Coordinates of C-alpha atoms in Angstrom, one line a residue:
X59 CA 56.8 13.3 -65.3
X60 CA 55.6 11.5 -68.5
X61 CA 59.2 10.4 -69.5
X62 CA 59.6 8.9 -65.8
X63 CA 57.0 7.1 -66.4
X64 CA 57.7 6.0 -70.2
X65 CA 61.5 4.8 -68.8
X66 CA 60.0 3.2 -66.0
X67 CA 58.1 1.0 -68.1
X68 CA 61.0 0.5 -70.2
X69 CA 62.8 -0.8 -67.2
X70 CA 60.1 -3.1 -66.0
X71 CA 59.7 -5.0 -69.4
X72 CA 63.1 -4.9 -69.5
X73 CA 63.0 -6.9 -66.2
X74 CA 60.9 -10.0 -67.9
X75 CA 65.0 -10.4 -69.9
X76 CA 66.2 -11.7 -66.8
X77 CA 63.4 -14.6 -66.6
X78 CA 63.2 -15.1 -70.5
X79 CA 67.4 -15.5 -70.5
X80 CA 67.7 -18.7 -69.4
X81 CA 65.6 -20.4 -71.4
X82 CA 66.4 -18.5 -74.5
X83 CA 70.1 -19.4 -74.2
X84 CA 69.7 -22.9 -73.6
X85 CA 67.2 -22.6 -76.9
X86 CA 69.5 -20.5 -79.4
X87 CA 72.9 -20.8 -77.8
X88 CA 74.2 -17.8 -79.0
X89 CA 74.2 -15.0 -76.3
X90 CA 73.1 -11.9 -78.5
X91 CA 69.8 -14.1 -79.7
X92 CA 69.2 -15.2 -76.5
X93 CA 69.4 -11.5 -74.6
X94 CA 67.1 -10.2 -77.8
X95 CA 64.6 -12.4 -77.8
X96 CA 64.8 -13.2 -73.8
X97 CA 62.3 -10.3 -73.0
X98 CA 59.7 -11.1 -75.0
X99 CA 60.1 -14.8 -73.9
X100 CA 60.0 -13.5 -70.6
X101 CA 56.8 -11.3 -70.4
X102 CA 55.1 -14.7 -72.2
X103 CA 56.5 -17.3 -69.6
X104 CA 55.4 -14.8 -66.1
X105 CA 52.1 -13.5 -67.9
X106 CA 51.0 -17.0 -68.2
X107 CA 52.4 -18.1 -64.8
X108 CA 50.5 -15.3 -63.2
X109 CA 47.3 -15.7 -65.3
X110 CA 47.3 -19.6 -64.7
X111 CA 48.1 -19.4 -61.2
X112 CA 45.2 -16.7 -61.0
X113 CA 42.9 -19.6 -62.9
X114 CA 43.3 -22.3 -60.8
X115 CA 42.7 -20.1 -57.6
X116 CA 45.8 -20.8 -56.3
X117 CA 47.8 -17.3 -56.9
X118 CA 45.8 -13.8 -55.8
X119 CA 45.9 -11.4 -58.5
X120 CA 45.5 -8.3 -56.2
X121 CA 48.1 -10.0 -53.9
X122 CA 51.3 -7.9 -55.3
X123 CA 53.5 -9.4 -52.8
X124 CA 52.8 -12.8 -53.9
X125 CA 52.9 -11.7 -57.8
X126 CA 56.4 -10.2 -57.0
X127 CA 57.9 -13.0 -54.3
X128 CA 56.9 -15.7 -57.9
X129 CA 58.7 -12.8 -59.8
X130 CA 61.7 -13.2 -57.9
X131 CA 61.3 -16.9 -57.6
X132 CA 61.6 -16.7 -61.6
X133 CA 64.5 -14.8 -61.8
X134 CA 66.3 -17.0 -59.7
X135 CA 65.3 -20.1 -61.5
X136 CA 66.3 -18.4 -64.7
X137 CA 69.4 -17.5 -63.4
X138 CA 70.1 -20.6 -62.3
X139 CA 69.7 -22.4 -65.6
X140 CA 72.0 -19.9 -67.3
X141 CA 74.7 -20.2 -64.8
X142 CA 74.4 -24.2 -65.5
X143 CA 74.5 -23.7 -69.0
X144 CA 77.6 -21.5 -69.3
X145 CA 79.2 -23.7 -66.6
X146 CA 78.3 -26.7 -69.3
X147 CA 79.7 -24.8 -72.0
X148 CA 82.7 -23.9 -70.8
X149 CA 82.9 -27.9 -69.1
X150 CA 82.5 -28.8 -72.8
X151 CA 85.5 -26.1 -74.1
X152 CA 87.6 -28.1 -71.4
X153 CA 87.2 -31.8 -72.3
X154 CA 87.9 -30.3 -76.2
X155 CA 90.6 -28.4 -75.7
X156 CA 89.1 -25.6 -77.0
X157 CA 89.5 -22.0 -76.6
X158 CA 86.3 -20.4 -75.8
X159 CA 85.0 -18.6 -78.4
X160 CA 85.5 -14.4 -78.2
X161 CA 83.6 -12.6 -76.7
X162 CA 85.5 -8.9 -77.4
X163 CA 82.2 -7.0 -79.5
X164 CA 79.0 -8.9 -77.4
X165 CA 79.0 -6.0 -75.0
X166 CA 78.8 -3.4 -77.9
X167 CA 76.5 -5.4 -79.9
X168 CA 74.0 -5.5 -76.5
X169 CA 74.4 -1.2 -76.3
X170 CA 73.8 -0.8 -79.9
X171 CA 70.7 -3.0 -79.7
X172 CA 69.4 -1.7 -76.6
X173 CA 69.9 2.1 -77.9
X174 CA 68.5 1.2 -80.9
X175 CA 65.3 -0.2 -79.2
X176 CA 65.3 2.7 -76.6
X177 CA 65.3 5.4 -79.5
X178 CA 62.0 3.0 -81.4
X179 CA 60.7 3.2 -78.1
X180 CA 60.7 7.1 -77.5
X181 CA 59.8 7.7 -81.1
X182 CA 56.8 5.4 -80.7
X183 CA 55.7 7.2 -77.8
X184 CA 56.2 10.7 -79.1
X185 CA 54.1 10.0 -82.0
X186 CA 51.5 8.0 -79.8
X187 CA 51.7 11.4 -77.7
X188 CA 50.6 13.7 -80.9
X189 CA 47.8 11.3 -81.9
X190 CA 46.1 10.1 -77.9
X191 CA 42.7 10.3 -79.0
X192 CA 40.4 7.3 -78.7
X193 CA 38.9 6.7 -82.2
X194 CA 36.4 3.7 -82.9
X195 CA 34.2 1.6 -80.6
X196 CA 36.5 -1.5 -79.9
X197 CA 39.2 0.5 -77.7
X198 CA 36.1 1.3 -75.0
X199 CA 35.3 -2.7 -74.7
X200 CA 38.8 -3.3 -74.6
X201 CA 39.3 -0.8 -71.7
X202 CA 36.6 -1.8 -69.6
X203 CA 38.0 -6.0 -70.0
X204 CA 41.2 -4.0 -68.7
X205 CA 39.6 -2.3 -65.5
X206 CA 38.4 -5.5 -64.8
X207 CA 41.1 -7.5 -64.9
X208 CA 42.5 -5.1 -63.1
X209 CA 39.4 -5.1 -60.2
X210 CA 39.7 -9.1 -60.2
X211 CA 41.1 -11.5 -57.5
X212 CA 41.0 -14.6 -60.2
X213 CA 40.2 -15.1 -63.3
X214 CA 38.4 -14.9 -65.4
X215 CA 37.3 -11.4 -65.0
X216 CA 33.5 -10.2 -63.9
X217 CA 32.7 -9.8 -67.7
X218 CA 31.5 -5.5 -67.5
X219 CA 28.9 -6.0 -70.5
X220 CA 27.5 -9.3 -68.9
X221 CA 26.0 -7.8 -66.0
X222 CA 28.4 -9.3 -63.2
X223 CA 28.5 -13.3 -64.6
X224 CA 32.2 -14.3 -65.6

């Protein structure tokens, strides 16, 4: 049950690539940089969406149908941009009389960089599974700011050790 759930979360950050890509490829141009670095871009870009929206009052945080509809908004924007820019590109390869450049090894270069991260991943968790205990005083606090942010309909978050004031 454990490596369900590990590959689930796998899969779910995984996810934030398809909101990250298309701003990464319109940053880096190159479509291996971009799909790399388009996860952690994209994890930044909807936690901050969600956490800003959740400032300003505007966005419920326990509202999961809302956080997932402006999930799905974000895809589709992202999307979007990338379809533009590869439609630009190849607009571009058209006017020059250029061939487009080969793409014949991008897909292996993706599997080889997405086994390679997989097998970090399950090594990381295997030896976070051999060495779970909770050592020092700082991992407590940081728990309880987790439950709740987790408890909270906006932010910021009823502060736990400030007796109910934000």
């Amino acid at each position: 049950m454990e490596i369900i759930s590990g590959l689930w979360f796998y899969v779910v950050f995984s996810l934030f690539g398809v909101i990250g890509y298309g701003l990464t490829i319109r940053i880096f141009g190159n479509k291996l940089t971009a799909y790399l670095s388009a996860k952690v871009i994209g994890l930044i870009l909807f936690g901050y969406l969600v956490w800003l929206g959740a400032s300003v009052h505007v966005l419920n945080f326990q509202n999961h149908g809302t956080i997932t509809l402006l999930f799905a908004l974000a895809c589709g924007v992202s999307l979007w941009s990338a379809y533009q820019y590869r439609a630009e590109q190849q607009a571009e390869h058209k006017t020059a009389d250029k061939k487009p450049p080969a793409q014949k090894s991008w897909f292996e270069r993706i599997i080889f960089w997405e086994t390679l991260g997989l097998v970090l991943y399950a090594l990381y968790l295997y030896m976070r599974s051999h060495n779970a205990a909770i050592n020092g005083t700082e991992r407590f606090m940081d728990m309880a700011f987790l439950a709740a942010s987790g408890k909270t309909d906006f932010f910021p978050p009823i502060d736990p050790w400030y007796a109910g004031k934000t």
